[in-house]
Short mmCIF file of C-alpha atoms and ligand atoms in Angstrom, two decimals:
data_model
loop_
_atom_site.label_atom_id
_atom_site.label_comp_id
_atom_site.label_asym_id
_atom_site.label_seq_id
_atom_site.Cartn_x
_atom_site.Cartn_y
_atom_site.Cartn_z
CA MET A 1 2.25 9.27 54.28
CA LEU A 2 -1.13 9.92 52.66
CA ILE A 3 -0.20 13.55 52.06
CA SER A 4 3.04 12.68 50.37
CA PHE A 5 1.28 10.09 48.23
CA LEU A 6 -1.30 12.69 47.18
CA GLY A 7 1.50 15.13 46.50
CA LEU A 8 3.23 12.65 44.27
CA LEU A 9 -0.02 11.89 42.46
CA LEU A 10 -0.64 15.59 41.85
CA LEU A 11 2.87 15.97 40.54
CA VAL A 12 2.37 13.09 38.11
CA VAL A 13 -0.99 14.51 36.96
CA ALA A 14 0.49 17.98 36.44
CA PHE A 15 3.44 16.54 34.53
CA THR A 16 1.30 14.38 32.22
CA VAL A 17 -1.09 17.26 31.49
CA PHE A 18 1.84 19.57 30.81
CA ARG A 19 3.26 17.09 28.34
CA THR A 20 -0.13 16.67 26.63
CA PHE A 21 -0.37 20.34 25.81
CA ARG A 22 3.26 20.61 24.86
CA LEU A 23 2.66 17.99 22.15
CA THR A 24 2.29 20.09 19.05
CA VAL A 25 2.03 19.37 15.37
CA LYS A 26 5.50 19.38 13.93
CA THR A 27 4.20 19.77 10.38
CA PRO A 28 5.02 23.10 8.78
CA GLU A 29 2.38 25.62 7.72
CA PRO A 30 0.52 24.70 4.55
CA GLU A 31 2.15 26.33 1.59
CA SER A 32 0.12 27.50 -1.37
CA CYS A 33 1.27 26.74 -4.88
CA GLU A 34 0.34 27.71 -8.39
CA GLN A 35 -2.15 25.42 -10.06
CA LEU A 36 -0.88 23.96 -13.29
CA PRO A 37 -3.29 24.90 -16.13
CA VAL A 38 -5.24 21.74 -16.95
CA ASN A 39 -8.57 21.43 -18.75
CA LEU A 40 -10.29 19.14 -16.26
CA ASP A 41 -13.31 18.36 -18.49
CA GLU A 42 -11.06 17.07 -21.22
CA ALA A 43 -8.93 15.13 -18.74
CA VAL A 44 -12.08 13.49 -17.36
CA GLN A 45 -13.10 12.47 -20.87
CA ARG A 46 -9.68 10.89 -21.41
CA LEU A 47 -9.96 8.99 -18.12
CA SER A 48 -13.41 7.81 -19.17
CA ARG A 49 -11.90 6.43 -22.39
CA ALA A 50 -9.13 4.66 -20.45
CA ILE A 51 -11.68 2.96 -18.18
CA GLN A 52 -13.29 1.38 -21.25
CA PHE A 53 -10.29 -0.85 -21.99
CA LYS A 54 -10.75 -4.27 -20.39
CA THR A 55 -7.18 -4.64 -19.19
CA ILE A 56 -8.23 -7.32 -16.74
CA SER A 57 -5.76 -9.46 -14.81
CA ARG A 58 -6.89 -13.01 -14.14
CA GLN A 59 -5.26 -15.59 -11.90
CA ASP A 60 -4.73 -17.74 -14.99
CA ALA A 61 -2.35 -15.48 -16.93
CA SER A 62 -3.20 -17.20 -20.25
CA LEU A 63 -6.69 -15.64 -20.09
CA ILE A 64 -5.32 -12.09 -20.36
CA ASP A 65 -6.63 -10.24 -23.39
CA GLY A 66 -3.43 -8.75 -24.82
CA GLU A 67 -5.27 -6.81 -27.46
CA GLU A 68 -6.96 -4.64 -24.83
CA PHE A 69 -3.54 -3.63 -23.51
CA GLU A 70 -2.29 -2.87 -27.02
CA LYS A 71 -5.37 -0.77 -27.72
CA MET A 72 -4.77 1.13 -24.51
CA HIS A 73 -1.13 1.77 -25.48
CA ARG A 74 -2.24 3.25 -28.81
CA PHE A 75 -4.83 5.37 -27.03
CA LEU A 76 -2.21 6.79 -24.64
CA ASP A 77 0.03 7.73 -27.58
CA GLU A 78 -2.82 9.71 -29.13
CA ALA A 79 -4.14 11.19 -25.90
CA PHE A 80 -0.76 12.62 -24.82
CA PRO A 81 0.95 13.92 -27.97
CA LEU A 82 3.75 15.80 -26.16
CA VAL A 83 4.58 12.80 -24.00
CA TYR A 84 4.69 10.75 -27.21
CA GLU A 85 6.95 13.27 -28.89
CA LYS A 86 9.35 14.23 -26.09
CA LEU A 87 9.74 11.13 -23.93
CA GLU A 88 11.50 7.91 -24.89
CA GLN A 89 9.04 5.07 -24.64
CA GLU A 90 9.41 1.31 -24.67
CA THR A 91 7.09 -1.60 -24.13
CA VAL A 92 8.43 -4.14 -21.65
CA ASN A 93 7.37 -7.76 -21.93
CA ARG A 94 4.73 -6.74 -24.51
CA TYR A 95 2.17 -5.08 -22.29
CA SER A 96 4.01 -2.95 -19.72
CA LEU A 97 5.18 0.60 -20.45
CA LEU A 98 8.33 2.46 -19.53
CA TYR A 99 8.88 6.16 -20.30
CA ARG A 100 12.04 8.22 -19.87
CA TRP A 101 12.07 12.01 -19.64
CA GLU A 102 15.62 13.22 -19.87
CA GLY A 103 16.69 15.64 -17.13
CA LYS A 104 18.91 18.69 -17.58
CA ASN A 105 21.50 17.57 -15.05
CA PRO A 106 22.94 14.11 -15.81
CA ASP A 107 24.89 14.16 -12.51
CA LEU A 108 21.67 13.84 -10.50
CA LYS A 109 20.03 10.49 -9.88
CA PRO A 110 16.65 10.00 -11.60
CA ILE A 111 13.24 9.62 -10.00
CA MET A 112 10.45 7.25 -10.94
CA LEU A 113 6.65 7.28 -10.72
CA THR A 114 4.82 3.98 -11.06
CA CYS A 115 1.26 2.65 -11.28
CA HIS A 116 -0.35 -0.25 -13.12
CA LEU A 117 -2.43 -0.68 -16.26
CA ASP A 118 -4.35 -3.77 -15.20
CA VAL A 119 -7.52 -3.99 -13.12
CA VAL A 120 -9.24 -6.78 -11.22
CA PRO A 121 -12.23 -8.52 -12.82
CA VAL A 122 -15.81 -7.75 -11.81
CA GLU A 123 -17.13 -10.54 -9.64
CA PRO A 124 -19.55 -12.57 -11.76
CA GLY A 125 -23.14 -11.92 -10.74
CA THR A 126 -22.49 -8.40 -9.39
CA GLU A 127 -22.55 -6.57 -12.75
CA GLU A 128 -26.17 -5.56 -12.22
CA ASP A 129 -25.39 -3.99 -8.83
CA TRP A 130 -23.35 -1.25 -10.48
CA ASP A 131 -25.09 2.12 -10.92
CA HIS A 132 -23.22 2.37 -14.24
CA PRO A 133 -21.62 -0.56 -16.09
CA PRO A 134 -18.03 -1.12 -14.89
CA PHE A 135 -16.35 -0.66 -18.29
CA GLN A 136 -18.53 2.09 -19.70
CA GLY A 137 -16.58 5.00 -18.22
CA ALA A 138 -19.77 6.84 -17.20
CA VAL A 139 -19.35 10.44 -16.07
CA THR A 140 -21.99 12.00 -13.81
CA ASP A 141 -22.09 15.54 -12.39
CA GLU A 142 -19.72 14.58 -9.62
CA HIS A 143 -18.07 11.24 -10.41
CA ILE A 144 -16.38 9.03 -12.95
CA TYR A 145 -17.56 5.45 -12.53
CA GLY A 146 -15.85 2.24 -13.49
CA ARG A 147 -13.26 -0.41 -12.75
CA GLY A 148 -9.90 1.33 -12.45
CA THR A 149 -11.15 4.72 -11.26
CA MET A 150 -9.70 4.03 -7.78
CA ASP A 151 -7.27 1.19 -8.53
CA VAL A 152 -5.55 2.55 -10.50
CA GLN A 153 -5.94 3.70 -14.08
CA SER A 154 -6.76 7.11 -12.63
CA GLY A 155 -3.17 7.10 -11.34
CA VAL A 156 -1.66 6.20 -14.72
CA MET A 157 -3.78 8.87 -16.42
CA ALA A 158 -3.14 11.55 -13.78
CA ILE A 159 0.63 11.01 -14.04
CA LEU A 160 0.46 11.35 -17.83
CA GLU A 161 -1.86 14.39 -17.61
CA ALA A 162 0.61 16.09 -15.26
CA THR A 163 3.54 15.25 -17.54
CA GLU A 164 1.73 16.48 -20.65
CA ALA A 165 0.71 19.73 -18.94
CA LEU A 166 4.26 20.36 -17.67
CA LEU A 167 5.66 19.75 -21.15
CA ARG A 168 3.12 22.21 -22.53
CA GLU A 169 4.37 24.80 -20.02
CA GLY A 170 7.94 24.19 -21.15
CA PHE A 171 8.99 22.67 -17.83
CA GLU A 172 12.33 20.86 -17.93
CA PRO A 173 13.20 18.63 -14.97
CA GLN A 174 16.71 18.72 -13.52
CA ARG A 175 16.59 15.01 -12.78
CA THR A 176 15.65 12.40 -15.36
CA VAL A 177 12.14 11.06 -14.77
CA TYR A 178 11.03 7.49 -15.40
CA LEU A 179 7.38 6.50 -15.58
CA GLY A 180 6.69 2.77 -15.22
CA PHE A 181 3.31 1.13 -15.74
CA GLY A 182 3.21 -2.63 -15.15
CA HIS A 183 0.46 -4.80 -16.61
CA ASP A 184 -0.08 -7.49 -13.96
CA GLU A 185 0.09 -5.90 -10.50
CA GLU A 186 -3.14 -7.56 -9.46
CA ILE A 187 -1.56 -10.99 -9.95
CA ASP A 188 1.79 -10.15 -8.28
CA GLY A 189 3.54 -8.22 -11.04
CA GLU A 190 5.90 -11.05 -11.92
CA PHE A 191 5.81 -10.27 -15.66
CA GLY A 192 5.30 -6.51 -15.62
CA ALA A 193 6.90 -4.43 -12.85
CA SER A 194 9.35 -7.18 -12.09
CA GLU A 195 10.63 -7.06 -15.70
CA ILE A 196 10.80 -3.26 -15.65
CA GLY A 197 12.83 -3.45 -12.42
CA ARG A 198 15.20 -6.02 -13.88
CA LEU A 199 15.66 -4.01 -17.07
CA LEU A 200 16.54 -0.81 -15.21
CA LYS A 201 18.88 -2.71 -12.93
CA SER A 202 20.66 -4.27 -15.92
CA ARG A 203 21.26 -0.71 -17.15
CA GLY A 204 22.84 0.19 -13.82
CA ILE A 205 20.22 2.79 -12.98
CA GLU A 206 19.56 3.77 -9.37
CA MET A 207 16.71 6.09 -8.47
CA GLU A 208 16.82 8.90 -5.95
CA PHE A 209 13.13 8.43 -5.25
CA LEU A 210 10.34 6.13 -6.35
CA LEU A 211 6.63 6.74 -5.81
CA ASP A 212 4.18 3.90 -6.36
CA GLU A 213 0.45 3.75 -5.75
CA GLY A 214 -0.38 2.87 -2.16
CA LEU A 215 -2.36 4.18 0.77
CA PRO A 216 -4.88 7.02 0.31
CA VAL A 217 -5.89 10.19 2.10
CA VAL A 218 -8.18 8.73 4.76
CA GLU A 219 -10.97 11.02 5.90
CA GLU A 220 -11.39 9.63 9.43
CA LEU A 221 -8.51 7.38 10.35
CA ILE A 222 -9.35 7.05 14.03
CA GLU A 223 -12.68 8.12 15.46
CA GLY A 224 -12.23 11.68 16.63
CA VAL A 225 -9.22 12.53 14.47
CA LYS A 226 -10.30 15.84 13.05
CA SER A 227 -8.19 16.26 9.96
CA PRO A 228 -7.83 13.71 7.16
CA VAL A 229 -4.56 11.80 7.17
CA ALA A 230 -2.43 11.12 4.10
CA LEU A 231 -0.84 7.76 4.78
CA VAL A 232 2.50 7.26 3.07
CA ALA A 233 3.59 3.64 3.24
CA VAL A 234 7.34 3.50 3.75
CA ALA A 235 7.48 -0.29 3.96
CA GLU A 236 5.51 -3.30 2.95
CA LYS A 237 4.91 -6.49 4.88
CA GLY A 238 6.36 -9.80 3.73
CA TYR A 239 4.39 -12.95 3.01
CA LEU A 240 4.83 -16.53 4.16
CA SER A 241 2.65 -19.63 4.19
CA LEU A 242 3.79 -22.59 6.28
CA GLU A 243 2.46 -26.09 5.88
CA LEU A 244 2.14 -27.97 9.14
CA SER A 245 1.55 -31.69 9.04
CA VAL A 246 1.38 -34.60 11.44
CA ALA A 247 1.57 -38.26 10.43
CA SER A 248 0.31 -40.99 12.77
CA GLU A 249 -0.66 -44.66 12.84
CA GLY A 250 -4.24 -44.32 11.69
CA GLY A 251 -6.43 -47.41 11.82
CA HIS A 252 -10.04 -48.23 12.66
CA SER A 253 -11.89 -45.86 14.96
CA SER A 254 -13.02 -48.81 17.14
CA VAL A 255 -9.48 -49.34 18.49
CA PRO A 256 -7.82 -45.90 18.66
CA GLN A 257 -4.15 -45.75 19.69
CA GLY A 258 -2.72 -42.66 21.33
CA THR A 259 -3.28 -39.09 20.13
CA THR A 260 -4.67 -38.76 16.61
CA SER A 261 -2.87 -36.64 14.00
CA ILE A 262 -5.88 -34.31 13.96
CA ALA A 263 -5.72 -33.65 17.70
CA ARG A 264 -1.96 -33.21 17.64
CA LEU A 265 -2.10 -30.74 14.79
CA GLY A 266 -5.05 -28.97 16.38
CA GLU A 267 -3.03 -28.50 19.54
CA ALA A 268 -0.12 -27.05 17.58
CA LEU A 269 -2.39 -24.57 15.79
CA HIS A 270 -4.02 -23.57 19.05
CA ARG A 271 -0.61 -22.82 20.56
CA LEU A 272 0.38 -20.80 17.50
CA GLU A 273 -2.71 -18.63 17.51
CA ASN A 274 -2.37 -18.01 21.23
CA ASN A 275 1.28 -17.05 20.91
CA PRO A 276 1.57 -14.69 17.94
CA LEU A 277 4.82 -12.93 17.15
CA PRO A 278 5.32 -9.99 19.52
CA ALA A 279 3.76 -6.60 18.80
CA LYS A 280 6.01 -3.55 18.97
CA PHE A 281 4.82 0.00 19.38
CA ASP A 282 8.19 1.57 18.52
CA GLY A 283 9.30 2.40 15.03
CA LEU A 284 6.68 2.83 12.36
CA VAL A 285 3.48 2.81 14.43
CA LYS A 286 4.95 5.39 16.76
CA SER A 287 5.99 7.56 13.79
CA THR A 288 2.43 7.36 12.44
CA PHE A 289 0.95 8.68 15.69
CA GLU A 290 3.71 11.23 16.04
CA ALA A 291 2.82 12.65 12.62
CA ILE A 292 -0.88 12.83 13.43
CA GLY A 293 0.09 14.79 16.55
CA THR A 294 -2.46 17.29 17.80
CA GLY A 295 -5.00 16.03 15.27
CA MET A 296 -5.67 13.25 17.77
CA PRO A 297 -8.53 13.50 20.26
CA ILE A 298 -7.52 14.69 23.76
CA PRO A 299 -7.55 11.30 25.54
CA PHE A 300 -5.30 9.90 22.84
CA ARG A 301 -2.99 12.90 23.02
CA PHE A 302 -2.80 12.58 26.77
CA ILE A 303 -1.73 8.96 26.50
CA PHE A 304 0.54 9.53 23.55
CA ALA A 305 2.32 12.48 25.17
CA ASN A 306 3.07 10.28 28.16
CA LEU A 307 4.44 7.13 26.64
CA TRP A 308 6.90 6.91 29.53
CA LEU A 309 3.86 5.89 31.56
CA PHE A 310 1.39 4.40 29.10
CA LYS A 311 3.42 2.57 26.46
CA THR A 312 2.53 -0.95 27.53
CA PRO A 313 -1.22 -0.37 28.10
CA LEU A 314 -1.36 1.57 24.81
CA ARG A 315 0.27 -1.29 22.94
CA ARG A 316 -2.17 -3.73 24.53
CA PHE A 317 -5.10 -1.51 23.60
CA LEU A 318 -3.97 -1.10 19.98
CA ALA A 319 -3.55 -4.87 19.74
CA THR A 320 -7.30 -5.27 20.35
CA ILE A 321 -8.08 -3.41 17.10
CA PRO A 322 -7.34 -5.73 14.15
CA ALA A 323 -6.02 -2.95 11.87
CA THR A 324 -3.57 -1.48 14.39
CA ASP A 325 -2.64 -4.95 15.62
CA ALA A 326 -1.66 -5.90 12.05
CA ALA A 327 0.47 -2.75 11.85
CA MET A 328 2.45 -3.69 14.97
CA ARG A 329 3.27 -7.33 14.40
CA THR A 330 3.56 -10.29 12.07
CA THR A 331 0.04 -11.68 11.88
CA THR A 332 -0.81 -15.38 12.13
CA ALA A 333 -3.86 -16.85 10.37
CA THR A 334 -4.73 -20.52 9.89
CA THR A 335 -6.27 -20.72 6.43
CA ILE A 336 -6.44 -24.44 5.51
CA PHE A 337 -7.07 -27.58 7.58
CA GLU A 338 -7.39 -30.95 5.92
CA SER A 339 -7.71 -34.43 7.34
CA GLY A 340 -9.94 -37.47 7.39
CA MET A 341 -12.40 -38.79 4.83
CA LYS A 342 -14.49 -41.44 6.56
CA GLU A 343 -16.25 -41.23 9.90
CA ASN A 344 -14.97 -44.61 11.17
CA LEU A 345 -11.36 -44.30 9.97
CA ILE A 346 -8.60 -42.56 11.86
CA PRO A 347 -6.62 -40.63 9.24
CA THR A 348 -2.87 -41.13 8.99
CA ILE A 349 -2.19 -37.54 8.15
CA ALA A 350 -3.44 -34.10 9.11
CA ARG A 351 -2.34 -31.00 7.27
CA ALA A 352 -2.84 -27.27 7.77
CA VAL A 353 -1.60 -24.07 6.21
CA VAL A 354 -0.87 -21.00 8.30
CA ASN A 355 -0.42 -17.66 6.57
CA PHE A 356 1.88 -14.99 8.02
CA ARG A 357 2.18 -11.35 6.94
CA ILE A 358 5.68 -10.52 8.05
CA HIS A 359 6.33 -7.22 9.83
CA PRO A 360 9.61 -5.46 8.95
CA ASN A 361 10.77 -6.38 12.50
CA ASP A 362 10.80 -10.06 11.50
CA SER A 363 11.99 -12.23 8.60
CA VAL A 364 11.00 -15.52 6.99
CA GLU A 365 13.61 -17.34 9.07
CA SER A 366 12.71 -15.66 12.36
CA VAL A 367 9.03 -16.52 11.84
CA ILE A 368 9.90 -20.19 11.22
CA ALA A 369 12.09 -20.25 14.33
CA HIS A 370 9.23 -18.73 16.36
CA VAL A 371 6.74 -21.29 15.02
CA LYS A 372 8.97 -24.26 15.88
CA LYS A 373 9.65 -22.91 19.35
CA VAL A 374 5.98 -22.27 20.13
CA ILE A 375 4.78 -25.63 18.79
CA ASN A 376 7.57 -27.44 20.61
CA ASP A 377 6.57 -30.81 19.14
CA ASP A 378 8.90 -32.73 16.82
CA SER A 379 6.06 -34.77 15.36
CA VAL A 380 4.71 -31.62 13.68
CA LYS A 381 6.52 -31.09 10.40
CA VAL A 382 6.90 -27.43 9.35
CA GLU A 383 7.58 -26.58 5.70
CA LYS A 384 7.47 -23.28 3.88
CA LEU A 385 5.36 -23.07 0.75
CA PHE A 386 6.54 -21.52 -2.48
CA GLY A 387 5.92 -17.81 -3.00
CA TYR A 388 7.20 -16.37 0.28
CA ILE A 389 8.45 -12.78 0.31
CA GLU A 390 10.66 -11.02 2.87
CA PRO A 391 9.31 -7.72 4.23
CA SER A 392 10.56 -4.69 2.30
CA PRO A 393 13.27 -2.40 3.63
CA VAL A 394 11.89 0.63 5.52
CA SER A 395 12.42 3.89 3.61
CA SER A 396 13.64 6.95 5.47
CA ILE A 397 11.25 9.67 6.65
CA THR A 398 13.99 12.19 7.41
CA ASN A 399 15.56 12.47 3.97
CA GLU A 400 14.96 15.07 1.27
CA PRO A 401 12.83 12.87 -1.07
CA TYR A 402 10.32 12.21 1.75
CA ARG A 403 10.31 15.85 2.80
CA GLN A 404 9.54 16.90 -0.76
CA LEU A 405 6.83 14.25 -1.12
CA ALA A 406 5.17 15.42 2.11
CA ARG A 407 5.43 19.00 0.87
CA SER A 408 3.67 18.10 -2.41
CA ILE A 409 0.88 16.40 -0.45
CA ARG A 410 0.39 19.46 1.77
CA GLN A 411 0.41 21.81 -1.20
CA ILE A 412 -2.52 19.99 -2.77
CA PHE A 413 -4.27 18.77 0.39
CA PRO A 414 -3.51 21.65 2.79
CA GLU A 415 -5.75 20.37 5.59
CA VAL A 416 -4.25 16.90 5.92
CA ALA A 417 -1.65 15.46 8.27
CA VAL A 418 1.02 13.44 6.44
CA ALA A 419 1.87 10.25 8.30
CA PRO A 420 4.30 7.45 7.47
CA SER A 421 2.73 4.04 7.59
CA LEU A 422 3.08 0.35 6.81
CA MET A 423 1.43 -1.33 3.84
CA VAL A 424 -0.09 -4.61 4.96
CA GLY A 425 -0.97 -5.63 1.39
CA ALA A 426 1.42 -5.74 -1.55
CA THR A 427 1.99 -3.45 -4.53
CA ASP A 428 4.37 -3.45 -7.49
CA ALA A 429 6.82 -1.43 -5.37
CA ARG A 430 8.55 -4.54 -4.09
CA HIS A 431 9.86 -5.23 -7.61
CA TYR A 432 11.82 -1.99 -7.46
CA THR A 433 13.64 -2.39 -4.14
CA GLU A 434 16.92 -3.12 -5.93
CA ILE A 435 16.85 0.06 -7.99
CA SER A 436 15.74 2.53 -5.30
CA PRO A 437 16.56 2.85 -1.61
CA ASN A 438 13.77 5.40 -1.18
CA ILE A 439 10.41 3.91 -2.08
CA TYR A 440 7.07 5.42 -1.02
CA ARG A 441 3.58 4.09 -1.61
CA PHE A 442 0.92 6.76 -1.65
CA PHE A 443 -2.07 7.45 -3.85
CA PRO A 444 -3.72 10.92 -3.82
CA LEU A 445 -7.20 9.43 -3.51
CA ARG A 446 -9.58 10.82 -0.88
CA ALA A 447 -11.29 7.87 0.75
CA GLU A 448 -13.87 7.64 3.47
CA GLN A 449 -13.95 4.30 5.28
CA SER A 450 -17.11 3.37 3.35
CA ASP A 451 -15.39 4.07 0.01
CA LEU A 452 -12.73 1.48 0.64
CA ASP A 453 -15.21 -1.33 -0.18
CA ARG A 454 -15.48 0.07 -3.70
CA VAL A 455 -11.84 -0.79 -4.42
CA HIS A 456 -11.94 -4.23 -6.10
CA GLY A 457 -15.71 -4.09 -5.37
CA THR A 458 -18.92 -2.69 -6.80
CA ASN A 459 -19.47 0.91 -7.90
CA GLU A 460 -15.81 1.86 -7.98
CA ARG A 461 -15.80 5.60 -8.62
CA LEU A 462 -13.77 8.75 -8.29
CA SER A 463 -14.96 12.29 -7.73
CA ILE A 464 -14.08 14.67 -10.53
CA GLU A 465 -12.78 17.17 -8.01
CA ASN A 466 -10.44 14.55 -6.57
CA TYR A 467 -9.22 13.66 -10.05
CA GLY A 468 -8.23 17.31 -10.52
CA GLU A 469 -6.26 17.10 -7.25
CA MET A 470 -4.53 13.94 -8.42
CA ILE A 471 -3.24 15.62 -11.57
CA GLN A 472 -2.04 18.66 -9.60
CA PHE A 473 -0.42 16.41 -7.01
CA TYR A 474 1.65 14.46 -9.54
CA ALA A 475 2.67 17.75 -11.16
CA ARG A 476 3.96 18.96 -7.76
CA VAL A 477 5.91 15.73 -7.30
CA LEU A 478 7.44 16.09 -10.77
CA ILE A 479 8.49 19.65 -9.86
CA ASN A 480 9.49 19.24 -6.19
CA ASN A 481 11.25 15.91 -6.43
CA THR A 482 13.31 16.75 -9.53
CA GLU A 483 14.85 19.98 -8.27
ZN1 LIG B 1 -3.46 -1.30 -7.44
#
């Protein structure tokens, strides 16, 4: 009996080890490509000028300084004379920009590259913490400093630099190319990208491929992953806030009657947090790990190669890390709790707001159904707040547009693994879902974990070398995705 058990164990060990080493990177060999001639010093100077425009988005849209946007538009016209001359250009809703570069073959569907012109404000009181003032556009030996160098005027400028350089080389795309730059992405894009999307839809235009800003090239995604990973978000989570409220008798605290509204609501919230929506390892998260492949450290590869055995423990393990947990499920977070105003009065009402970031596996309605089922208490009223958004559709990772995008990434960043991923935040891309079935969110920014705090934070900066890669990357996309 013992012998046969040992035999079985050995067989299992041999099989799992065999599978571990059979797991190979499926990504093709890096392919070299010709660098497009670009004068990087001059391009850096142009980016520095762009950083100096205070195209700041503020929660109160009436505080936006329109003149700064108009000045930036005029600057772009001067900075990119061939773009100005050869592309059709229109302003949308005053401050957003839409360009059209006519392709040679009108039978092919167009492509679109998008980014945004606005930036977030600098948090008052932190101006002095910057090594160089945030709107000065300072250039050091290695970096360009300033608000917008990472998010995302560098993207707008790199796209235009690539376009200008290709025009100079006499490149003519087969497909028509649209460039769309919204002016209010940081406050949801309702007036910028959303208007551009509506306009293109009203003209009956459908894109073959749309690339928005998004996730970066992360230097060390998981501890032990040797090569950097270019994360391409193929979907974006939805957004929902639910208001939960309980009304009760109230009265004086000297003669309490039954359960108070506070306790009842507290119980409901406790149940909700203890019973989140289920996490799933299949689908996107699995594709992400699959793409990282042999770049993973051996213990991870061993587990990953043997999902037949380890899927459940792996899912449980990943759920203990907040970032991977958020990638596998709809997250639940209680953000507001209000009740009571006097220590000797029992309040008649208790109110809370719970915020959900909806995974593409779920929907607004399925989240509400889950919440009601888990709370299982009719005295708790559940209402959805304005501003909810369904999760985006999931774009394909087996079609030609994705293959070409991945190819462009590998041509410019030969050492990286390209992995599909889920965007837990939001970008302008969601305003384009009706004009393109294939939407990808990727930004050719190299970011170490510690750099990520600079986005929307202090000392936002971009290395000059990386800026050169950005320009070359967008040029590859304009070549590869228009063939
Ligand atoms: Zn952005």
